[in-house]
């Protein structure tokens, strides 16, 4: 599902945090937004999700203007969101974390649960363990798997590799790439981990003080330029 932001501005109270952002995530594509803490990345995602109103500009999903839509309508349109912090229901088992979502979708939910577990095979042996006892990387895999059970067409990820060991980071990015390369799922990724994000993105953007200051095609050859752009 294509996401198009045109001249999008948003913020809190009297303060505008995001200024005139243009961004596109194509069907089956992965677009990465990079930036240091405080750059406005999470605020941008909140406007995409409808958690913050747009002060200017438009948000379009699959060609439909959803700028005035509340979050639940955007979710029904096909957005799934994985916020920062490896969030899970800590007192529930990993299986119950998935089941609480899958039950709402019947047979399709059970099928998508199996598909998500195939993407993250390390979760299989841990399904009976309380989610609060999993490692940070395992909880993040669980959070992404739970989002996929909803059958999204656009997956929004906010720093999915923050504080996670490198071998699990690679597993997460391999899974994200598999999802987007199938052509049916688009991914909007906010990240500070430049290497993996740029390597896997079709396009990456650098955000500074709420504005896009650099954009370029992604790929392994683009990582050096992205690091230089982040250093400016």
Tab-separated table of C-alpha atoms in Angstrom:
chain	number	residue	atom	x	y	z
A	1	UNK	CA	0.000	0.000	0.000
A	2	UNK	CA	1.425	3.354	-1.022
A	3	UNK	CA	1.866	6.033	1.637
A	4	UNK	CA	2.267	9.627	0.454
A	5	UNK	CA	3.015	12.588	2.708
A	6	UNK	CA	2.876	16.003	1.067
A	7	UNK	CA	4.003	19.112	2.938
A	8	UNK	CA	3.136	17.493	6.270
A	9	UNK	CA	3.573	19.610	9.390
A	10	UNK	CA	2.577	18.708	12.937
A	11	UNK	CA	3.541	19.304	16.541
A	12	UNK	CA	2.432	19.734	20.141
A	13	UNK	CA	0.593	22.678	21.631
A	14	UNK	CA	1.908	25.847	20.046
A	15	UNK	CA	5.123	24.204	18.892
A	16	UNK	CA	5.495	22.860	15.360
A	17	UNK	CA	7.940	19.950	15.435
A	18	UNK	CA	7.679	18.533	11.905
A	19	UNK	CA	7.901	21.019	9.029
A	20	UNK	CA	6.667	20.380	5.492
A	21	UNK	CA	7.726	16.761	5.050
A	22	UNK	CA	7.331	15.088	1.647
A	23	UNK	CA	7.716	11.313	1.762
A	24	UNK	CA	6.586	8.303	-0.257
A	25	UNK	CA	6.541	4.618	0.602
A	26	UNK	CA	5.686	2.735	-2.607
A	27	UNK	CA	3.748	-0.518	-2.834
A	28	UNK	CA	6.029	-3.263	-1.583
A	29	UNK	CA	8.761	-0.727	-0.816
A	30	UNK	CA	10.797	0.157	2.253
A	31	UNK	CA	11.496	3.798	3.048
A	32	UNK	CA	13.792	4.651	5.962
A	33	UNK	CA	13.796	7.898	7.942
A	34	UNK	CA	17.048	8.506	9.792
A	35	UNK	CA	17.865	11.094	12.407
A	36	UNK	CA	19.322	11.672	15.826
A	37	UNK	CA	17.231	11.822	19.005
A	38	UNK	CA	14.982	14.859	18.938
A	39	UNK	CA	14.931	15.125	15.144
A	40	UNK	CA	11.148	14.667	15.039
A	41	UNK	CA	11.023	11.111	13.680
A	42	UNK	CA	8.538	9.687	16.187
A	43	UNK	CA	6.397	12.829	15.934
A	44	UNK	CA	6.254	12.263	12.178
A	45	UNK	CA	5.059	8.693	12.719
A	46	UNK	CA	2.387	9.865	15.132
A	47	UNK	CA	1.006	12.121	12.404
A	48	UNK	CA	1.048	9.235	9.913
A	49	UNK	CA	-0.947	7.150	12.381
A	50	UNK	CA	-3.407	9.944	13.147
A	51	UNK	CA	-2.298	10.255	16.759
A	52	UNK	CA	-1.357	13.879	16.054
A	53	UNK	CA	-3.375	16.140	13.730
A	54	UNK	CA	-1.732	17.602	10.651
A	55	UNK	CA	-1.223	21.366	10.834
A	56	UNK	CA	-0.540	21.510	7.117
A	57	UNK	CA	-0.199	19.072	4.258
A	58	UNK	CA	-1.811	15.733	3.492
A	59	UNK	CA	-1.522	12.036	4.289
A	60	UNK	CA	-2.668	9.618	1.583
A	61	UNK	CA	-2.995	5.853	1.796
A	62	UNK	CA	-3.380	4.005	-1.508
A	63	UNK	CA	-4.411	7.295	-3.091
A	64	UNK	CA	-7.088	8.156	-0.490
A	65	UNK	CA	-6.708	11.350	1.538
A	66	UNK	CA	-6.836	10.190	5.174
A	67	UNK	CA	-5.494	13.408	6.712
A	68	UNK	CA	-8.592	13.905	8.853
A	69	UNK	CA	-9.119	10.253	9.711
A	70	UNK	CA	-8.789	9.051	13.338
A	71	UNK	CA	-6.266	6.288	14.126
A	72	UNK	CA	-8.779	3.413	14.179
A	73	UNK	CA	-9.899	4.168	10.609
A	74	UNK	CA	-6.274	4.182	9.424
A	75	UNK	CA	-5.674	0.854	11.167
A	76	UNK	CA	-8.701	-0.620	9.409
A	77	UNK	CA	-7.271	0.714	6.165
A	78	UNK	CA	-4.247	-1.519	6.732
A	79	UNK	CA	-1.650	0.154	8.982
A	80	UNK	CA	0.172	-1.716	11.754
A	81	UNK	CA	2.519	0.075	14.149
A	82	UNK	CA	5.406	-1.274	16.198
A	83	UNK	CA	6.524	1.459	18.639
A	84	UNK	CA	9.889	1.798	20.351
A	85	UNK	CA	10.772	-0.319	23.323
A	86	UNK	CA	10.032	-3.984	22.477
A	87	UNK	CA	6.524	-3.625	23.861
A	88	UNK	CA	4.577	-6.709	24.902
A	89	UNK	CA	2.104	-7.941	27.504
A	90	UNK	CA	4.752	-8.988	29.998
A	91	UNK	CA	2.586	-11.237	32.174
A	92	UNK	CA	1.263	-13.190	29.188
A	93	UNK	CA	3.221	-15.888	27.413
A	94	UNK	CA	4.592	-15.259	23.951
A	95	UNK	CA	1.851	-17.506	22.566
A	96	UNK	CA	-0.850	-15.552	24.414
A	97	UNK	CA	0.593	-12.264	23.090
A	98	UNK	CA	-0.004	-13.532	19.574
A	99	UNK	CA	-3.298	-15.227	20.338
A	100	UNK	CA	-4.916	-12.126	21.816
A	101	UNK	CA	-4.611	-10.545	18.366
A	102	UNK	CA	-5.144	-13.673	16.255
A	103	UNK	CA	-8.467	-14.501	17.937
A	104	UNK	CA	-9.996	-11.376	16.416
A	105	UNK	CA	-9.230	-12.647	12.893
A	106	UNK	CA	-10.345	-16.277	13.137
A	107	UNK	CA	-8.756	-18.686	10.664
A	108	UNK	CA	-6.868	-15.851	8.955
A	109	UNK	CA	-5.343	-14.868	12.303
A	110	UNK	CA	-4.154	-18.419	12.949
A	111	UNK	CA	-2.657	-18.646	9.472
A	112	UNK	CA	-0.886	-15.299	9.836
A	113	UNK	CA	0.443	-16.362	13.254
A	114	UNK	CA	2.071	-19.383	11.651
A	115	UNK	CA	3.515	-17.187	8.905
A	116	UNK	CA	4.924	-14.718	11.451
A	117	UNK	CA	6.532	-17.528	13.429
A	118	UNK	CA	8.123	-18.810	10.231
A	119	UNK	CA	9.731	-15.390	9.845
A	120	UNK	CA	11.070	-15.516	13.408
A	121	UNK	CA	11.809	-19.212	14.071
A	122	UNK	CA	13.644	-18.387	17.315
A	123	UNK	CA	10.257	-17.571	18.876
A	124	UNK	CA	8.912	-21.106	18.379
A	125	UNK	CA	10.621	-22.702	21.395
A	126	UNK	CA	9.748	-19.663	23.543
A	127	UNK	CA	5.980	-19.586	23.031
A	128	UNK	CA	5.282	-20.891	26.526
A	129	UNK	CA	7.548	-18.355	28.244
A	130	UNK	CA	6.262	-15.128	29.777
A	131	UNK	CA	6.988	-12.266	27.404
A	132	UNK	CA	8.473	-10.215	30.240
A	133	UNK	CA	11.203	-12.842	30.628
A	134	UNK	CA	12.312	-12.721	27.007
A	135	UNK	CA	15.393	-10.819	25.889
A	136	UNK	CA	15.000	-7.423	24.256
A	137	UNK	CA	15.594	-8.896	20.816
A	138	UNK	CA	13.069	-11.675	21.396
A	139	UNK	CA	10.454	-9.196	22.613
A	140	UNK	CA	11.012	-7.064	19.521
A	141	UNK	CA	10.555	-10.062	17.254
A	142	UNK	CA	7.382	-10.862	19.164
A	143	UNK	CA	6.113	-7.292	18.771
A	144	UNK	CA	6.670	-7.367	15.010
A	145	UNK	CA	5.091	-10.820	14.733
A	146	UNK	CA	2.038	-9.598	16.676
A	147	UNK	CA	1.668	-6.640	14.293
A	148	UNK	CA	1.854	-8.967	11.288
A	149	UNK	CA	-1.005	-11.088	12.621
A	150	UNK	CA	-3.336	-8.177	11.796
A	151	UNK	CA	-2.537	-8.605	8.093
A	152	UNK	CA	-1.260	-5.060	7.471
A	153	UNK	CA	-0.558	-3.508	4.102
A	154	UNK	CA	1.716	-0.845	5.640
A	155	UNK	CA	4.008	-1.685	8.564
A	156	UNK	CA	5.343	1.290	10.550
A	157	UNK	CA	8.421	0.541	12.664
A	158	UNK	CA	9.899	2.975	15.177
A	159	UNK	CA	13.560	2.103	15.855
A	160	UNK	CA	13.026	-1.679	15.884
A	161	UNK	CA	16.698	-2.443	16.579
A	162	UNK	CA	17.316	-0.049	19.483
A	163	UNK	CA	19.357	-1.770	22.206
A	164	UNK	CA	19.361	-5.154	20.450
A	165	UNK	CA	22.391	-7.378	19.873
A	166	UNK	CA	23.786	-7.339	16.303
A	167	UNK	CA	22.937	-10.944	15.394
A	168	UNK	CA	19.252	-10.338	16.222
A	169	UNK	CA	19.337	-7.028	14.330
A	170	UNK	CA	20.333	-8.961	11.214
A	171	UNK	CA	17.491	-11.447	11.766
A	172	UNK	CA	14.978	-8.621	12.125
A	173	UNK	CA	16.165	-6.872	8.970
A	174	UNK	CA	16.184	-10.113	6.995
A	175	UNK	CA	12.559	-10.628	8.031
A	176	UNK	CA	11.602	-7.040	7.148
A	177	UNK	CA	13.248	-7.422	3.742
A	178	UNK	CA	11.425	-10.692	3.097
A	179	UNK	CA	8.131	-8.997	3.921
A	180	UNK	CA	8.587	-5.958	1.690
A	181	UNK	CA	10.164	-7.860	-1.216
A	182	UNK	CA	6.982	-9.909	-1.570
A	183	UNK	CA	5.319	-6.790	-2.984
A	184	UNK	CA	2.224	-6.856	-0.772
A	185	UNK	CA	3.576	-5.090	2.319
A	186	UNK	CA	5.065	-1.604	2.422
A	187	UNK	CA	7.369	-0.583	5.282
A	188	UNK	CA	8.040	2.834	6.815
A	189	UNK	CA	11.073	2.517	9.050
A	190	UNK	CA	12.450	5.045	11.531
A	191	UNK	CA	15.929	4.117	12.629
A	192	UNK	CA	19.246	5.286	14.055
A	193	UNK	CA	21.049	2.105	12.969
A	194	UNK	CA	22.257	3.583	9.679
A	195	UNK	CA	23.972	0.591	8.088
A	196	UNK	CA	21.158	-1.928	8.048
A	197	UNK	CA	18.429	0.626	7.434
A	198	UNK	CA	20.047	2.226	4.385
A	199	UNK	CA	21.244	-1.088	2.987
A	200	UNK	CA	17.702	-2.466	2.906
A	201	UNK	CA	15.795	0.707	1.962
A	202	UNK	CA	14.635	1.655	-1.489
A	203	UNK	CA	14.972	5.281	-0.389
A	204	UNK	CA	16.274	6.858	2.802
A	205	UNK	CA	15.730	10.332	4.211
A	206	UNK	CA	17.656	12.186	6.906
A	207	UNK	CA	15.615	14.320	9.283
A	208	UNK	CA	17.118	17.214	11.233
A	209	UNK	CA	15.122	19.540	13.514
A	210	UNK	CA	11.862	18.370	11.985
A	211	UNK	CA	12.892	18.887	8.360
A	212	UNK	CA	14.121	16.511	5.663
A	213	UNK	CA	17.692	17.602	4.965
A	214	UNK	CA	18.829	14.763	2.709
A	215	UNK	CA	17.220	12.034	0.622
A	216	UNK	CA	18.717	9.452	-1.713
A	217	UNK	CA	18.234	5.907	-3.004
A	218	UNK	CA	19.213	3.195	-0.522
A	219	UNK	CA	21.432	0.154	-0.963
A	220	UNK	CA	24.780	-1.039	0.359
A	221	UNK	CA	26.679	1.548	-1.693
A	222	UNK	CA	24.693	4.382	-0.094
A	223	UNK	CA	25.684	3.677	3.514
A	224	UNK	CA	28.800	5.892	3.454
A	225	UNK	CA	26.895	8.889	2.077
A	226	UNK	CA	24.155	8.355	4.655
A	227	UNK	CA	26.681	8.432	7.489
A	228	UNK	CA	28.117	11.678	6.134
A	229	UNK	CA	24.628	13.183	5.841
A	230	UNK	CA	23.878	12.214	9.446
A	231	UNK	CA	27.121	13.853	10.591
A	232	UNK	CA	26.256	17.262	9.125
